Short mmCIF file of C-alpha atoms in Angstrom, two decimals:
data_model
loop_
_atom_site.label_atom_id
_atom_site.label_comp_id
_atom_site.label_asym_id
_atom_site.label_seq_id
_atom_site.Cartn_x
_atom_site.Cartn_y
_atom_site.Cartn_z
CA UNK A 133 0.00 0.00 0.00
CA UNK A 134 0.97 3.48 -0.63
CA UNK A 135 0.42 5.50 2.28
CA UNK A 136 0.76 9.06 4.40
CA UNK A 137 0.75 10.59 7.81
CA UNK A 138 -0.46 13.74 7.51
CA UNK A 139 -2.00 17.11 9.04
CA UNK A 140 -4.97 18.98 7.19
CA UNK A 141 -5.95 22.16 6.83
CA UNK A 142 -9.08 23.43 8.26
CA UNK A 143 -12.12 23.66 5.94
CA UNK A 144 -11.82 27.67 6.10
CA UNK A 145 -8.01 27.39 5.69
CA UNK A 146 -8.77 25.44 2.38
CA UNK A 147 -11.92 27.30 1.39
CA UNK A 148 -9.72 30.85 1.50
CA UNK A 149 -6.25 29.35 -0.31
CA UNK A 150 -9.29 28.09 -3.07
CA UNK A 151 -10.61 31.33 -3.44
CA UNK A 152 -7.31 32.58 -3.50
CA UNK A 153 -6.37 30.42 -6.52
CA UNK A 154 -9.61 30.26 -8.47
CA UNK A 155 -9.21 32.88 -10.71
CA UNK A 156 -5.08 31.85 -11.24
CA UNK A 157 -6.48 28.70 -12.37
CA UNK A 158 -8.11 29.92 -14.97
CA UNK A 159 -5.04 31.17 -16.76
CA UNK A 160 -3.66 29.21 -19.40
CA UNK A 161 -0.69 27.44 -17.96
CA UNK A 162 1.10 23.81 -18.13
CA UNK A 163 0.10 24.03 -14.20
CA UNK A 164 -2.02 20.56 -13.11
CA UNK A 165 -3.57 21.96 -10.02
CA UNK A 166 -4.16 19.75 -7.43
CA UNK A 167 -7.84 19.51 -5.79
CA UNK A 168 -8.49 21.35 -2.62
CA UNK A 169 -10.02 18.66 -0.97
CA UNK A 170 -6.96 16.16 -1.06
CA UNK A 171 -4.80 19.61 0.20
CA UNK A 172 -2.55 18.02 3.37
CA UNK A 173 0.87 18.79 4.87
CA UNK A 174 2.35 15.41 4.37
CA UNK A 175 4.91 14.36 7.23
CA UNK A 176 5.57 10.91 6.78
CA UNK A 177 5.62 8.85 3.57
CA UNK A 178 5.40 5.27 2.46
CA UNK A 179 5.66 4.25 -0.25
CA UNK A 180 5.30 1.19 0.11
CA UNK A 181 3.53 -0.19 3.33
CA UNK A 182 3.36 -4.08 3.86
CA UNK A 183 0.04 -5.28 4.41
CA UNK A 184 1.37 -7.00 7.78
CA UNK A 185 2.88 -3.91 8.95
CA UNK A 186 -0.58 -1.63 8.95
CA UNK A 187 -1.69 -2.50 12.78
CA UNK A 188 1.95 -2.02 14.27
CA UNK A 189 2.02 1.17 11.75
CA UNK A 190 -0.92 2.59 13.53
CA UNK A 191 -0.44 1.91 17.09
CA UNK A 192 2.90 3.48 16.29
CA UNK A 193 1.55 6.62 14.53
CA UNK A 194 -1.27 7.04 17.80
CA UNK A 195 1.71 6.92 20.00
CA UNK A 196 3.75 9.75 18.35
CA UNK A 197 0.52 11.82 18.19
CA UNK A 198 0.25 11.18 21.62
CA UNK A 199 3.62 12.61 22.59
CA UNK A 200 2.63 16.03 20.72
CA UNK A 201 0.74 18.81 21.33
CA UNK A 202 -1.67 20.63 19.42
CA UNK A 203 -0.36 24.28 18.16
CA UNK A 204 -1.66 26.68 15.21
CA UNK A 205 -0.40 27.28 11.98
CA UNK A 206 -1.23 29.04 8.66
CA UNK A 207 -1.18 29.07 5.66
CA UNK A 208 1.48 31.60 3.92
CA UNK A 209 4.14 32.19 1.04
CA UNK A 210 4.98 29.74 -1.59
CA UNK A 211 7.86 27.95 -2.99
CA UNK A 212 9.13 25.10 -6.08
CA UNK A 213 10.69 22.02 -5.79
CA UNK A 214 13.23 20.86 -6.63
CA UNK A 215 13.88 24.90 -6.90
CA UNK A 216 12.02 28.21 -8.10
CA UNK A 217 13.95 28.25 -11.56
CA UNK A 218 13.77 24.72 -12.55
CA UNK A 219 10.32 23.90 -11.13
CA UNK A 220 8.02 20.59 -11.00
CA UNK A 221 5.53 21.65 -8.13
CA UNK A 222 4.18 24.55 -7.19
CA UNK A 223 3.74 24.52 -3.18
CA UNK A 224 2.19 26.84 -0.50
CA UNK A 225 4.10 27.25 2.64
CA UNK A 226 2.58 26.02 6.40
CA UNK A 227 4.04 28.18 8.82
CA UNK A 228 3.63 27.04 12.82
CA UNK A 229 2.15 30.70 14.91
CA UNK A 230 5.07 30.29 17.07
CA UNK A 231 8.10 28.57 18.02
CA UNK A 232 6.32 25.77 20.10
CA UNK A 233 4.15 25.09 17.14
CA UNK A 234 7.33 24.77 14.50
CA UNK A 235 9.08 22.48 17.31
CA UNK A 236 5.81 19.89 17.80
CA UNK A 237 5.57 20.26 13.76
CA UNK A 238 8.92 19.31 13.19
CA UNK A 239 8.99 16.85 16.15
CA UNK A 240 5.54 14.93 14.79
CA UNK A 241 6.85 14.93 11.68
CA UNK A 242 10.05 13.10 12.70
CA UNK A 243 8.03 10.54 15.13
CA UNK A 244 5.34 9.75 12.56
CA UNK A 245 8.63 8.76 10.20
CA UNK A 246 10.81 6.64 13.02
CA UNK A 247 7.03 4.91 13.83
CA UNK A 248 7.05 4.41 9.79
CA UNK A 249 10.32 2.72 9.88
CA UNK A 250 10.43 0.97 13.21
CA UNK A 251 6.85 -0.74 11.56
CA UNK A 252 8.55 -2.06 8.73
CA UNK A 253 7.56 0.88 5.93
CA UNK A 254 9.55 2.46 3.15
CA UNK A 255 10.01 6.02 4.47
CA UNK A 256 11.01 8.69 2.29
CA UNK A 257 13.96 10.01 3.67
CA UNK A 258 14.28 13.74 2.21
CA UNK A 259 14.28 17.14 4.52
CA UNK A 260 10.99 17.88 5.98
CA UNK A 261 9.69 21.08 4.50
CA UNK A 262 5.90 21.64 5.66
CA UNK A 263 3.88 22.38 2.47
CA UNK A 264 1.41 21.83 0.34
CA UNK A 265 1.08 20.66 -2.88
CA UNK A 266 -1.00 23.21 -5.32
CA UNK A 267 0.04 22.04 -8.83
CA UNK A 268 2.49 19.93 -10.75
CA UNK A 269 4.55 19.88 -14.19
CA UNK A 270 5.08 17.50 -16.79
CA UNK A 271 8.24 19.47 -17.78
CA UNK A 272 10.53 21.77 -15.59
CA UNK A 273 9.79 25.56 -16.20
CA UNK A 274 10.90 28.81 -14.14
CA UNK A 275 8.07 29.47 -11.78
CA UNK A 276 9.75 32.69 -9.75
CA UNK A 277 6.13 35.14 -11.44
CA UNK A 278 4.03 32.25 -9.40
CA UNK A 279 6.01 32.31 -6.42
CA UNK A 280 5.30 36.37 -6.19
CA UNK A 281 1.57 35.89 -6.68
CA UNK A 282 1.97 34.46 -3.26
CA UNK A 283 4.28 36.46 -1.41
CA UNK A 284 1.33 38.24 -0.04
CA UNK A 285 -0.91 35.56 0.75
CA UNK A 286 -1.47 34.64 4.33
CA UNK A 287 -4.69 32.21 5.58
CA UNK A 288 -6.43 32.24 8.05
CA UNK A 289 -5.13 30.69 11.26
CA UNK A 290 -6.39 27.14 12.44
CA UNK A 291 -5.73 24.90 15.41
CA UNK A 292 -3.66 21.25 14.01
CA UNK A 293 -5.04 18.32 17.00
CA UNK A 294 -4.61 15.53 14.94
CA UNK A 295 -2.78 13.10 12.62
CA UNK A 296 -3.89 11.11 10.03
CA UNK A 297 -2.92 7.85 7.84
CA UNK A 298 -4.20 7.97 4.00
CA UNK A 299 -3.93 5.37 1.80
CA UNK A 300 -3.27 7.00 -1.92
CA UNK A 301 -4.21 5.15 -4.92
CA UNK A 302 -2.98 6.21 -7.79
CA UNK A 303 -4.89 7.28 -10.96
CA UNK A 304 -8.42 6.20 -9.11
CA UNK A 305 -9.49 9.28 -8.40
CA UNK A 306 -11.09 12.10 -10.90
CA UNK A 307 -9.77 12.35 -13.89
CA UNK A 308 -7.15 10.23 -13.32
CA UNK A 309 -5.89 11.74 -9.87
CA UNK A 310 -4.95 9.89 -7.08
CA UNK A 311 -7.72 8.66 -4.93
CA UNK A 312 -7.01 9.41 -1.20
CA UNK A 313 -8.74 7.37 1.76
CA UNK A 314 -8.49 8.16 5.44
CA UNK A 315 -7.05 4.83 7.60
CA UNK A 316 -7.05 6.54 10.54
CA UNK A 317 -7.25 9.69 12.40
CA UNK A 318 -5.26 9.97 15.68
CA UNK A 319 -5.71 12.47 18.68
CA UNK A 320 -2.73 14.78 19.54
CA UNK A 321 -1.77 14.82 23.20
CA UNK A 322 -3.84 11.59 23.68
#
């Protein structure tokens, strides 16, 4: 199975980032833009999660939301991968409200991927960076003009208490999107 631990926006987070977009959509670009309702910060994935592995996976993901707190976040800014010049996504920043919110970000993101590992998952293993995913490219392109439309943009503030384990199947969802089905939701601070 391919699979995530993730944190999701509020529905007026998402609601006021889809307003934002919806008339930059609309411009004729090589942009796929990714639906608002699959919009998540991803902090753990798998690849590749054996089917045997799913129960330990999941007590292990409820205990790392356990050890966290909830905080607030927003939101803000924008950036490319793998950079602004040469881009393949398009991404909107998360920022934590404060510094105890960036350390239990940072902190679940690195639990939910040791309990991803110790469980017997293939974890990606590349930097953190909390985002999320607006659009994609077939081809590289400089995307610096897109990453100004967004240096303004901040959302509105909402409260992250839990974690959450999606199982992503690609090409099953509309128009030959991935499909994205909640596992299981877990409780931060328990």
């Amino acid at each position: 199975m391919r699979m995530f631990a993730a944190i999701t926006p509020s529905p007026e987070a998402v609601e006021d980032l889809a307003e934002f977009l919806e008339p930059r959509r609309e411009v004729d670009s090589p942009l796929r833009w990714t639906l608002p309702d699959q919009w998540h910060v991803t902090v753990a994935f798998m690849a590749q999660v054996p089917e045997r592995s799913l129960d330990d996976l999941t007590d292990r993901l409820a205990r790392a939301a356990k050890r966290r707190t909830p905080w607030s976040c927003r939101i803000a800014g924008a950036g490319a991968f793998p950079d602004p010049a040469d881009g393949k996504v398009l991404w909107a920043g998360v920022e934590a409200q404060d510094d105890h919110g960036a350390e239990e970000l940072r902190r679940l993101a690195t639990g939910a991927r040791a309990a991803a590992g110790k469980a017997g998952a293939d974890v990606d293993g590349g930097r953190f960076h909390p985002h999320l995913t607006l659009a994609r490219l077939r081809h590289r392109q400089e995307l610096t003009r897109w990453l100004r439309v967004f240096d303004a943009y901040r959302g509105p503030v909402w409260a992250v208490t839990e974690l959450v384990l999606v199982e992503s199947r690609l090409g099953e969802g509309p128009n030959g999107k991935p499909r994205y089905d909640t596992v299981e939701t877990f409780p931060l601070g328990g």
